[in-house]
Coordinates of N, CA and C in Angstrom, one line a residue:
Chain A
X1 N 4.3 -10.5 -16.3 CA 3.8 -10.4 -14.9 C 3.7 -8.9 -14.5
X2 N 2.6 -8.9 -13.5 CA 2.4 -7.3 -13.3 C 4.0 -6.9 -12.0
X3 N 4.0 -5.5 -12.2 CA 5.0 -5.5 -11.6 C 5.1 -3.7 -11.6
X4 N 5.5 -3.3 -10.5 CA 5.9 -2.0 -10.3 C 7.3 -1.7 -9.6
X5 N 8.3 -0.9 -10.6 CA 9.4 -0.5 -9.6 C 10.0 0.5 -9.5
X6 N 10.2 0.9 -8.1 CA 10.5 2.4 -7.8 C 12.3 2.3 -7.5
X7 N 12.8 2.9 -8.7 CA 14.8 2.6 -8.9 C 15.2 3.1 -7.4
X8 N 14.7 4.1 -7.1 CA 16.1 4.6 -6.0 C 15.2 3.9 -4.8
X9 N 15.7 3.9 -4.0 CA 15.6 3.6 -2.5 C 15.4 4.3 -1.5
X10 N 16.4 5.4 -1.3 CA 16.5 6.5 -0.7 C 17.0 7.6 -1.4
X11 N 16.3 8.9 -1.2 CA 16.8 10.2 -2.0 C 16.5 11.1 -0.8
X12 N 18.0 11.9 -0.8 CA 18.3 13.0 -0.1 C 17.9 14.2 -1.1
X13 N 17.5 15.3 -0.9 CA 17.0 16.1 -1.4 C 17.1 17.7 -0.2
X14 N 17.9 19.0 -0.6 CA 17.9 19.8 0.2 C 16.4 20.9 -0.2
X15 N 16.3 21.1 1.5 CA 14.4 21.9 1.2 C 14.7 23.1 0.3
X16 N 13.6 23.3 -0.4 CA 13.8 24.6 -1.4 C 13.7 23.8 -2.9
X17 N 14.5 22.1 -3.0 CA 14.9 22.2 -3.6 C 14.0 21.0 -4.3
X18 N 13.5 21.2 -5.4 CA 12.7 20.3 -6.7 C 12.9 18.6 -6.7
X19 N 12.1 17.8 -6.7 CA 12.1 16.5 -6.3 C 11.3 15.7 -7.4
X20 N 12.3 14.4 -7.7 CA 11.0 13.4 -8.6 C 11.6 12.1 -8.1
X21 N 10.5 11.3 -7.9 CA 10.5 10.0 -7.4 C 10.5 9.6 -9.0
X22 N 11.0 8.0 -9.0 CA 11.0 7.7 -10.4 C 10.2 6.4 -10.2
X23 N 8.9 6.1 -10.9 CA 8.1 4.8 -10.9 C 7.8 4.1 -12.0
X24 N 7.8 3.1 -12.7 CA 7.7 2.1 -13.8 C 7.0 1.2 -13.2
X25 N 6.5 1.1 -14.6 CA 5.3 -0.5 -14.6 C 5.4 -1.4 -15.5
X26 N 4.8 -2.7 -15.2 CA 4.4 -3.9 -16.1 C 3.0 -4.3 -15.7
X27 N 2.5 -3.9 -16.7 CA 0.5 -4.2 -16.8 C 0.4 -4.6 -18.0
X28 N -0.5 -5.4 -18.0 CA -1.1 -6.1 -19.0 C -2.4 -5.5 -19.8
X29 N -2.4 -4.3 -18.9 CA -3.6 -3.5 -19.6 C -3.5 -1.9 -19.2
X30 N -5.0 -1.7 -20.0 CA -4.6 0.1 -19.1 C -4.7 0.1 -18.0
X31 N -4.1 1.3 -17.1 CA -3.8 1.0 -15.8 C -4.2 2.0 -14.5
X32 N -4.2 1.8 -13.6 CA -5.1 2.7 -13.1 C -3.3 3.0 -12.3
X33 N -2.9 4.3 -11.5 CA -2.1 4.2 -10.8 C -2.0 5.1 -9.8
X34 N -1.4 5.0 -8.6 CA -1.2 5.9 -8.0 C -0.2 6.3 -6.9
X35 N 0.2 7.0 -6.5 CA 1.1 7.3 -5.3 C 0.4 7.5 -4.0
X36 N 1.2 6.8 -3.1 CA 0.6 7.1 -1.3 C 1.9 7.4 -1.0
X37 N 1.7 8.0 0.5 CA 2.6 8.7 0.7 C 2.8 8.4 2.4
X38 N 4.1 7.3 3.1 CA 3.3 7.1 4.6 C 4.5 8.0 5.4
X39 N 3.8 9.0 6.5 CA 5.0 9.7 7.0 C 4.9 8.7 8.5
X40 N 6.8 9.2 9.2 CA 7.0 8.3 10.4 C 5.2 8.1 11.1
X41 N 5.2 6.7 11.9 CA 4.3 7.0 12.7 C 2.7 7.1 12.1
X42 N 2.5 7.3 10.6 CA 1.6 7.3 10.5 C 0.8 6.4 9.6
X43 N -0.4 6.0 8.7 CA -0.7 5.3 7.9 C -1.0 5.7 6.4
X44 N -0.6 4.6 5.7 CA -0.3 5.4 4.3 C -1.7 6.3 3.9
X45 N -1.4 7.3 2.6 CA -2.1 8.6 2.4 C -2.1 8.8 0.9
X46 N -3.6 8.7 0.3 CA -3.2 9.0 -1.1 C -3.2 10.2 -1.6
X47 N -2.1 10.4 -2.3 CA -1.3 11.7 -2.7 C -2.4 12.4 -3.9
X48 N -2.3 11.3 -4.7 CA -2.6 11.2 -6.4 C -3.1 9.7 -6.8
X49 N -3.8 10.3 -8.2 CA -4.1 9.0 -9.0 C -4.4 9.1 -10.3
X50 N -3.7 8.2 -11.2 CA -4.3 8.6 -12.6 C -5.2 7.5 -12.9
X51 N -6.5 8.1 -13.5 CA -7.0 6.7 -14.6 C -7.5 6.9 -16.0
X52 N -7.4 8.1 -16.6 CA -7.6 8.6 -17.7 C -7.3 10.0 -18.2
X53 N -7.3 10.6 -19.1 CA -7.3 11.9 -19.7 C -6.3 12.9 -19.5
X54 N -6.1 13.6 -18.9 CA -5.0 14.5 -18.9 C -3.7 13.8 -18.0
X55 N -2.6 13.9 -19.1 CA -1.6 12.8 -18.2 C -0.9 13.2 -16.8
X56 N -1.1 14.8 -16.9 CA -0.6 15.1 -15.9 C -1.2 15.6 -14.8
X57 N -1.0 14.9 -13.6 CA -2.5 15.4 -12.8 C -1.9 15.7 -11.4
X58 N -2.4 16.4 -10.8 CA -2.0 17.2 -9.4 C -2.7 16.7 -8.2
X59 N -1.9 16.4 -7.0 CA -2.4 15.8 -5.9 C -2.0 16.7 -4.9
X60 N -2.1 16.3 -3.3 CA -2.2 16.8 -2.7 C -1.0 17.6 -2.1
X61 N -0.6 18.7 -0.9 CA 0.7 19.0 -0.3 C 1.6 19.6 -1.9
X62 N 0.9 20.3 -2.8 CA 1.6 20.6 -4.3 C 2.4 19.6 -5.0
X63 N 2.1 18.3 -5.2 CA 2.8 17.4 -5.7 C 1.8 17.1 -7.3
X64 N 2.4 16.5 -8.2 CA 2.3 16.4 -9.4 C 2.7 14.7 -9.9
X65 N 2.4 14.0 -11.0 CA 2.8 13.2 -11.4 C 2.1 13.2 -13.0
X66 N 3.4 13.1 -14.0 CA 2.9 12.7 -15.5 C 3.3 11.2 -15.5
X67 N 2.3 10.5 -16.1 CA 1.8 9.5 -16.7 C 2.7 9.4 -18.3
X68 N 3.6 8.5 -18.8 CA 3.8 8.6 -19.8 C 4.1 6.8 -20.4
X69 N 3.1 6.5 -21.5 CA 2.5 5.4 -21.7 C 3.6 5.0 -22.4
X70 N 4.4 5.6 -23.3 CA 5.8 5.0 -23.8 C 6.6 4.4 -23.1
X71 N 6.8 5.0 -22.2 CA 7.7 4.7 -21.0 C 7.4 3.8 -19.6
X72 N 6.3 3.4 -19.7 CA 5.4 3.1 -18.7 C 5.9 3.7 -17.4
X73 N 5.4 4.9 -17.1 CA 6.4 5.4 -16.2 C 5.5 6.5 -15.5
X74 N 5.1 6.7 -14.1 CA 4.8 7.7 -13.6 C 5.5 8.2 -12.4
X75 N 6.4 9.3 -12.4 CA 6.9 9.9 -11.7 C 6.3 11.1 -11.0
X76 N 6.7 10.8 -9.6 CA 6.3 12.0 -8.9 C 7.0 13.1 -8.7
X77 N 6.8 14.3 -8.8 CA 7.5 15.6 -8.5 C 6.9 16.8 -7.7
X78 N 7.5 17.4 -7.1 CA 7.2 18.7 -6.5 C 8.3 20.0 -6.7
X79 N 7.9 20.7 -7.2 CA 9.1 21.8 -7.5 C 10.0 21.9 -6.1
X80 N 9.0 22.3 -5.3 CA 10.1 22.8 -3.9 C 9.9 21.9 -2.3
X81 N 10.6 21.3 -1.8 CA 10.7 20.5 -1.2 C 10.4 21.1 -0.3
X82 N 9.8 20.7 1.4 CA 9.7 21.3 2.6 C 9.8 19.8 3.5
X83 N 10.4 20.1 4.9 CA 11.2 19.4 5.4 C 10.0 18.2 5.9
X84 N 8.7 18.8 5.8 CA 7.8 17.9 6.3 C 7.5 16.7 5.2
X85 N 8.0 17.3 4.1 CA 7.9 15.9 3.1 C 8.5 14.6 3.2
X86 N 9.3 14.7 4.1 CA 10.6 13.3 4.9 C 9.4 12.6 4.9
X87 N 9.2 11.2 4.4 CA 8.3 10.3 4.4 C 8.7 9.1 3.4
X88 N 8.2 8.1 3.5 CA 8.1 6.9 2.7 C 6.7 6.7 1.6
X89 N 7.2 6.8 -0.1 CA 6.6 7.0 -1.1 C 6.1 5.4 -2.0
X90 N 5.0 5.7 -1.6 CA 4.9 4.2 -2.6 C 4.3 4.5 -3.9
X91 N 4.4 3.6 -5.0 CA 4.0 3.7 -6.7 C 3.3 2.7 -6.1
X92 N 1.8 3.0 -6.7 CA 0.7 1.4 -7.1 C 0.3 1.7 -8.1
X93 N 0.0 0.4 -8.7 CA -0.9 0.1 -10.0 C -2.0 -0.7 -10.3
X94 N -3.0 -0.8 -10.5 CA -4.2 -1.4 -10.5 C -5.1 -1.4 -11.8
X95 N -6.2 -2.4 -11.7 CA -6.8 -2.4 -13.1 C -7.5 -1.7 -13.1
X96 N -7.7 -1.8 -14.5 CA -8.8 -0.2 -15.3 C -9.7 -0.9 -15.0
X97 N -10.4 -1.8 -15.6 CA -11.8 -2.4 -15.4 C -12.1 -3.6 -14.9
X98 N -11.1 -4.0 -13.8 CA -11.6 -5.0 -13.1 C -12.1 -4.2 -11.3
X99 N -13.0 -4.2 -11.2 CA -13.8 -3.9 -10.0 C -12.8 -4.7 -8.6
X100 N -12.3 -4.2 -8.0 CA -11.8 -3.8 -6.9 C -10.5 -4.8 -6.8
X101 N -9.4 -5.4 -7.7 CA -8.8 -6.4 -7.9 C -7.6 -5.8 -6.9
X102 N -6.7 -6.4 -6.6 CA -5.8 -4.9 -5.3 C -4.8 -4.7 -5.9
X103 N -4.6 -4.0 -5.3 CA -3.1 -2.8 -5.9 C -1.9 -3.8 -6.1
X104 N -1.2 -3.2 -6.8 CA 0.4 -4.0 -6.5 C 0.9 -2.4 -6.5
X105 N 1.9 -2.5 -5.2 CA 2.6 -1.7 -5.0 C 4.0 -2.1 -4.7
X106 N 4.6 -1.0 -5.3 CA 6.5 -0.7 -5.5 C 7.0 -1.0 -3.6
X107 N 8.4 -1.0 -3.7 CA 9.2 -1.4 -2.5 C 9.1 0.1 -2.0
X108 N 8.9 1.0 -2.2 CA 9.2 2.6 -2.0 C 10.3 3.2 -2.1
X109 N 10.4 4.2 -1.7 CA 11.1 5.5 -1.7 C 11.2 6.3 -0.5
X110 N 12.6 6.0 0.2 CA 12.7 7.0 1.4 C 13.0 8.2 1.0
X111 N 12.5 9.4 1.3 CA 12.8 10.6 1.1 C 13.5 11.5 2.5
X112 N 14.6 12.0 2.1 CA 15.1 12.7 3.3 C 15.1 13.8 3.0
X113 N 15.0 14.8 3.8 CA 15.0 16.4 3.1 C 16.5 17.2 4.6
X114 N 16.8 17.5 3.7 CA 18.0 18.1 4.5 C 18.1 19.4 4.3
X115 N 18.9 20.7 5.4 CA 18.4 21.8 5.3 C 19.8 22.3 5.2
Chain B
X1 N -15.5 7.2 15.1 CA -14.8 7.3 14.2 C -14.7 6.8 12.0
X2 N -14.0 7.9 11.4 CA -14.3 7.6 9.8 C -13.5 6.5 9.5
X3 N -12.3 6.5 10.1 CA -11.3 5.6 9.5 C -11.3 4.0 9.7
X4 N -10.0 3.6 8.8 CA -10.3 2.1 9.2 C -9.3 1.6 10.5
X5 N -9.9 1.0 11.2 CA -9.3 0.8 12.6 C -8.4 -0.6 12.4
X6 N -7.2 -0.8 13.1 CA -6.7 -2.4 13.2 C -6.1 -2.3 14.6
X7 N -6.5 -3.3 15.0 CA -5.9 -3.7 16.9 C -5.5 -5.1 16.6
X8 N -4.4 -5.5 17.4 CA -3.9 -4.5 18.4 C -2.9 -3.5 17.7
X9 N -2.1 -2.5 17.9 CA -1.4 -1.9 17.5 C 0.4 -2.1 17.5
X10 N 0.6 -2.9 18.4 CA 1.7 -3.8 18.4 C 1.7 -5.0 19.4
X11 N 1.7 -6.3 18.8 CA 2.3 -7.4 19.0 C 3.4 -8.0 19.3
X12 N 3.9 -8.7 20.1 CA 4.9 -9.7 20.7 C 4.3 -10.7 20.8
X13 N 4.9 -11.9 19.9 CA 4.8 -13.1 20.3 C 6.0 -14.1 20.8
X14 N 5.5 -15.1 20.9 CA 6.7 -16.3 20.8 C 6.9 -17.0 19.9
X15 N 7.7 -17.3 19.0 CA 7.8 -18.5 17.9 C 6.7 -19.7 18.2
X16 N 5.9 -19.9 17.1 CA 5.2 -21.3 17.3 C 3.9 -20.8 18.0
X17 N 3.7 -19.6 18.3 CA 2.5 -19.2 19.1 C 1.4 -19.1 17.7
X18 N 0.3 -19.0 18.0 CA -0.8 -18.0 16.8 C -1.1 -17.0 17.4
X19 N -1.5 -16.0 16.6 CA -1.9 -14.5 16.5 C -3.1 -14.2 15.8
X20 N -3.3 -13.6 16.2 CA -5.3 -12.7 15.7 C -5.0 -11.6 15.3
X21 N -5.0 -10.9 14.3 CA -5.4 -9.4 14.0 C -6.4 -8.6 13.5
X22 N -6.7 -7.8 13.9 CA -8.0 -7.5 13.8 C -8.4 -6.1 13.1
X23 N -9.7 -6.3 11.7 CA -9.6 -4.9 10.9 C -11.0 -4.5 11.2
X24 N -11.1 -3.8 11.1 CA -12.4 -2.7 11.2 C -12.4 -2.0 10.0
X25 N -13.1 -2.3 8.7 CA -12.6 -1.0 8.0 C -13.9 0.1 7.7
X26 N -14.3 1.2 6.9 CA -14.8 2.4 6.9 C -16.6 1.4 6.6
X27 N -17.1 2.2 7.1 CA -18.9 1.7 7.6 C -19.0 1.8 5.7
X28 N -19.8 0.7 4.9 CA -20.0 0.8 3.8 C -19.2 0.4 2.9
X29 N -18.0 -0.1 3.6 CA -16.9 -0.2 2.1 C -17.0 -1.3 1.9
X30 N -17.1 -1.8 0.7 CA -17.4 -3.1 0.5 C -16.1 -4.3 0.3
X31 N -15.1 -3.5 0.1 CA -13.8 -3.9 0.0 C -12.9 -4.4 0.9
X32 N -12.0 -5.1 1.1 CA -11.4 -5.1 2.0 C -10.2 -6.1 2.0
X33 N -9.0 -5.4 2.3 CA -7.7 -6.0 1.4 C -6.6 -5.6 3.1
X34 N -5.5 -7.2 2.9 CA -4.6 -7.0 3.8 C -3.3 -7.2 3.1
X35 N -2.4 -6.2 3.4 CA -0.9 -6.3 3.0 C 0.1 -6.7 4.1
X36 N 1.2 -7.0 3.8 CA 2.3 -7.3 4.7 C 3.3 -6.0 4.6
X37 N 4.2 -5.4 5.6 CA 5.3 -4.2 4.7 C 6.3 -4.8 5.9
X38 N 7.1 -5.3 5.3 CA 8.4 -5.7 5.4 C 9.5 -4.3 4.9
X39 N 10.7 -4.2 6.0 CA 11.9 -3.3 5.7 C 11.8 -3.9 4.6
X40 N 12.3 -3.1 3.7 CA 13.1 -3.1 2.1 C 12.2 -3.6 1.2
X41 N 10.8 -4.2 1.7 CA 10.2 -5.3 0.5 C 8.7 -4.3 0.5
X42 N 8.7 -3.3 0.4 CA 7.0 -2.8 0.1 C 6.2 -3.3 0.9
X43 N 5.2 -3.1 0.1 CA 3.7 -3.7 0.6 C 3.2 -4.6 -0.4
X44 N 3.4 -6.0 0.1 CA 3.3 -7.0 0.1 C 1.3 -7.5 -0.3
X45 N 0.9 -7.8 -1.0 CA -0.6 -8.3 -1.0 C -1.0 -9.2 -0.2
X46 N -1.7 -10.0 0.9 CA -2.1 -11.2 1.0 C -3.2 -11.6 1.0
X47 N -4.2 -10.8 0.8 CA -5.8 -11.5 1.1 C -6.7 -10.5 0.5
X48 N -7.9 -10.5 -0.3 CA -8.9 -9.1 -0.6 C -10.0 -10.1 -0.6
X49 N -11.0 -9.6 -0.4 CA -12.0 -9.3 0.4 C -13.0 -8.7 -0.5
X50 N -14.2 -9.2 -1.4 CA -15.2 -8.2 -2.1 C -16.7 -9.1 -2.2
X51 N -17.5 -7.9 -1.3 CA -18.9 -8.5 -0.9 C -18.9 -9.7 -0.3
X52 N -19.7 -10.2 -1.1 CA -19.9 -12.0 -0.6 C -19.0 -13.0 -1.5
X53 N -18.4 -12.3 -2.2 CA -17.7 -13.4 -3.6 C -16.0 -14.1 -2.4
X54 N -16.1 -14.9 -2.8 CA -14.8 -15.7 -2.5 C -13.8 -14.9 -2.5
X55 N -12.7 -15.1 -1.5 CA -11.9 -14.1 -1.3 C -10.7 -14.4 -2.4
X56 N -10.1 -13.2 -2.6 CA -8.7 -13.8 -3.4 C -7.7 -14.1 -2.4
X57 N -7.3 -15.3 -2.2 CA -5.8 -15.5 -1.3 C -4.7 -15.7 -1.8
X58 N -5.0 -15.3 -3.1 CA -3.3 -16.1 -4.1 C -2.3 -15.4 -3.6
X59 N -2.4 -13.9 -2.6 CA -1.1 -13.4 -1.8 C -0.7 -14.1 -0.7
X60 N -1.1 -15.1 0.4 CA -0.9 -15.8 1.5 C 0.1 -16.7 1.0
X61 N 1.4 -16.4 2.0 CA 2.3 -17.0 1.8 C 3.0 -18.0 2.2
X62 N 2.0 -18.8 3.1 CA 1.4 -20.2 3.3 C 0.6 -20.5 3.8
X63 N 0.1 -21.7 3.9 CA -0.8 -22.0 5.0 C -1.3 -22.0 6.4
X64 N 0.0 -21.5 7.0 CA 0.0 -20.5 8.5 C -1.0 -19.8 8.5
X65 N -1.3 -19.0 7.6 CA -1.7 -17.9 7.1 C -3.8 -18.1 6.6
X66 N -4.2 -17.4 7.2 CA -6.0 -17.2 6.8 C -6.8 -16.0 7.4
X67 N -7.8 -15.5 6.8 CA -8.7 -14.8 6.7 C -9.8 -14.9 7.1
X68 N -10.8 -14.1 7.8 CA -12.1 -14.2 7.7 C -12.8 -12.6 7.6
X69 N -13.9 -13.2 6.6 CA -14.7 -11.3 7.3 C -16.3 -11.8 7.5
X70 N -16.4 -11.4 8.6 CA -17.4 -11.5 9.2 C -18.8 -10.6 9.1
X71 N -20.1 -10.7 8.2 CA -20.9 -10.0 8.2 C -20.9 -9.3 6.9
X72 N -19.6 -9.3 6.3 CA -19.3 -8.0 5.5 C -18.3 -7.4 6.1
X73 N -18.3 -7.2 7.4 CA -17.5 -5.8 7.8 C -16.3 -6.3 8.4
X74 N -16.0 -6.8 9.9 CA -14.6 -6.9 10.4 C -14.3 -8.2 9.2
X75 N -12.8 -7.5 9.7 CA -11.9 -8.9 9.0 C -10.7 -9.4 10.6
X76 N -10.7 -11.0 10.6 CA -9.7 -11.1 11.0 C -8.6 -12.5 10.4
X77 N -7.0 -11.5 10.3 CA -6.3 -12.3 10.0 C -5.4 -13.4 10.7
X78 N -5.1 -14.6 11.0 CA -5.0 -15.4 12.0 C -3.3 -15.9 11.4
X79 N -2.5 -15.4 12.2 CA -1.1 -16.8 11.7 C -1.2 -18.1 13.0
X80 N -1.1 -18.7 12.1 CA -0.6 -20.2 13.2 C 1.1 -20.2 12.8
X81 N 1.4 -20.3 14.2 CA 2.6 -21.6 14.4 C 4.1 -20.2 14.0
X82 N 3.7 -19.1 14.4 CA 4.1 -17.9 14.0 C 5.9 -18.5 13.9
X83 N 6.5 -17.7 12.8 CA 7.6 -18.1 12.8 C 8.4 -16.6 12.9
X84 N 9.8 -16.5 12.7 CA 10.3 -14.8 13.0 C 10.2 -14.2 11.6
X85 N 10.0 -15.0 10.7 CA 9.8 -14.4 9.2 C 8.7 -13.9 9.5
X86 N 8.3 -14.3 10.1 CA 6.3 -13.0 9.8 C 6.6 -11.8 10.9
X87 N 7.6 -11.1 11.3 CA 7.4 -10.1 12.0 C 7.4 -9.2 10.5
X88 N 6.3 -8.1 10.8 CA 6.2 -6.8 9.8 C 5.3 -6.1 10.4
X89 N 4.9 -4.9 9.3 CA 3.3 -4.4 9.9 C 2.4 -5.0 9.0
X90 N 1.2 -5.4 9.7 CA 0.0 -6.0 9.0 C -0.6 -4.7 8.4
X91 N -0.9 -4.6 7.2 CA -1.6 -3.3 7.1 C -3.4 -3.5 6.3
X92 N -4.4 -3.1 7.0 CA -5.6 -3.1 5.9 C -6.4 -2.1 5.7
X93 N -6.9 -2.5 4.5 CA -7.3 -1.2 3.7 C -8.7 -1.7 3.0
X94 N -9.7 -0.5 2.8 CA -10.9 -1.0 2.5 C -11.0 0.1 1.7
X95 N -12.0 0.2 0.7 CA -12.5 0.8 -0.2 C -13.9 0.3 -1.2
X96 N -14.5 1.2 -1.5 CA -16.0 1.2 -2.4 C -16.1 -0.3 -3.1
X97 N -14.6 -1.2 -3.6 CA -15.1 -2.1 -4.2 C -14.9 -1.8 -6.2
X98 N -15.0 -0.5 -6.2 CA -14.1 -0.4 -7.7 C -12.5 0.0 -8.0
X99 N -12.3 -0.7 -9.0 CA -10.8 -0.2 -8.9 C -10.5 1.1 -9.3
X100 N -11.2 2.2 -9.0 CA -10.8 3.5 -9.2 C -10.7 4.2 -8.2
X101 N -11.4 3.3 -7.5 CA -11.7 4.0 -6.0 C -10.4 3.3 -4.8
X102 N -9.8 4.6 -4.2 CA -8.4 4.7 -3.7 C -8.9 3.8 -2.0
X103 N -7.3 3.2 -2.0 CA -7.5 2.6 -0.7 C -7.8 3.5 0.8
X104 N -7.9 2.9 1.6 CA -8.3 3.9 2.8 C -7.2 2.4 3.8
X105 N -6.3 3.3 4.2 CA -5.4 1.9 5.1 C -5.7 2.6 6.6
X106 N -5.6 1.4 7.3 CA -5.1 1.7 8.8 C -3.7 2.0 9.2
X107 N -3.4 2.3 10.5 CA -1.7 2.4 10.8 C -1.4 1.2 10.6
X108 N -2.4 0.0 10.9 CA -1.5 -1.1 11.0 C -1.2 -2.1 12.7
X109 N -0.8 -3.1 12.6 CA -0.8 -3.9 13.4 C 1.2 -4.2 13.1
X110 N 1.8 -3.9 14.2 CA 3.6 -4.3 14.2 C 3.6 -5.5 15.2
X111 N 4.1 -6.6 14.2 CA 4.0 -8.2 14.7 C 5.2 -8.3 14.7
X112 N 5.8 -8.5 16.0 CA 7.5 -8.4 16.2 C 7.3 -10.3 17.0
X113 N 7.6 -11.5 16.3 CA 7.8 -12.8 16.3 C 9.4 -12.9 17.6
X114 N 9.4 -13.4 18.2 CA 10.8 -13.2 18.8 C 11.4 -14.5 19.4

């Protein structure tokens, strides 16, 4: 079964300080994936997305995520945290070549940034 | 406006009542997909939406529960017989119609069942 899961729940994190969300999958194929990102109040926002070639790819607000197919695992990171990053993180995954099939996305990730 | 719109933006109903919610999504997108986001449980799938092909509903999580999109463009999703398990936010999101191409969500519709 397809399936995405993001381990932690909530992660405190002090500003300054380096951040990775942790994301795992179950696909049945190659996979398209991505992180959105919804802050209080607002509607979710895509951060990043992988769907081929360089595993590690850069999105928006300096955030990062490598792709690693052993692991089935794309994690998000940002070296230095800033307090505006407090928001709720979702992992999605979707197919490579099926034309518009919908996402399955993770339970998320509260992020708190403390000063 | 570019984005995708959904009204109303918060809901009160009564147990047993039905509800209408309503998507507008981005002029052109051929796509068009509704989620549920429940505390603790993500975002939930229940309905997509592509061209004129038959909708997928294998997310609707009973019968209460239906879709329509009208023209192509609005979508609306309808609960009957609302129960307190369906309070969440409705959320929908449209896009080009390929799976590479990233969703575009609204804020959402907050269905508080009481």
């Amino acid at each position: 079964a397809q399936s995405v899961t993001q381990p932690d729940i909530h992660i405190t994190v002090s500003e300054g300080a380096s951040l990775e969300l942790r994301c795992n999958y179950s696909y049945g194929a190659t996979p398209y994936l991505f992180w959105y990102v919804q802050s209080p109040g607002q509607g979710l926002q895509l951060l990043l997305k992988y769907f081929s070639g360089d595993t590690l790819v850069q999105g928006i607000k300096g955030f990062e995520a490598e792709f690693k197919r052993s692991q089935s695992s794309f994690n998000l990171r940002k070296p230095s945290v800033h307090w505006s990053d407090a928001a709720e993180y979702f992992c999605a995954v979707g197919p490579h070549n099926q034309a518009g099939t919908a996402l399955i996305f993770g339970k998320g990730t509260t992020l708190s940034v403390s000063s | 406006g570019a984005g995708v719109s959904q009204s109303p933006s918060n809901k009160v109903t009564e147990k047993g009542k039905d509800v209408e919610l309503r998507c507008d999504p981005i002029s052109g997108h051929t796509a068009l997909y509704w989620y549920r986001q429940s505390l603790g449980q993500g975002l939930e799938f229940l309905i997509y939406f592509q061209g004129n092909s038959a909708p997928d509903k294998s997310g609707l999580p009973s019968d209460r529960f239906s879709a329509e999109r009208t023209g192509g463009s609005v979508s609306t999703l309808t609960i009957q017989r609302t129960q307190q398990e369906d309070s969440a936010v409705y959320l929908c999101a449209s896009n080009g119609g390929q799976g590479m191409s990233p969703l575009h969500f609204g804020n959402g519709t907050r269905l508080t069942v009481t």
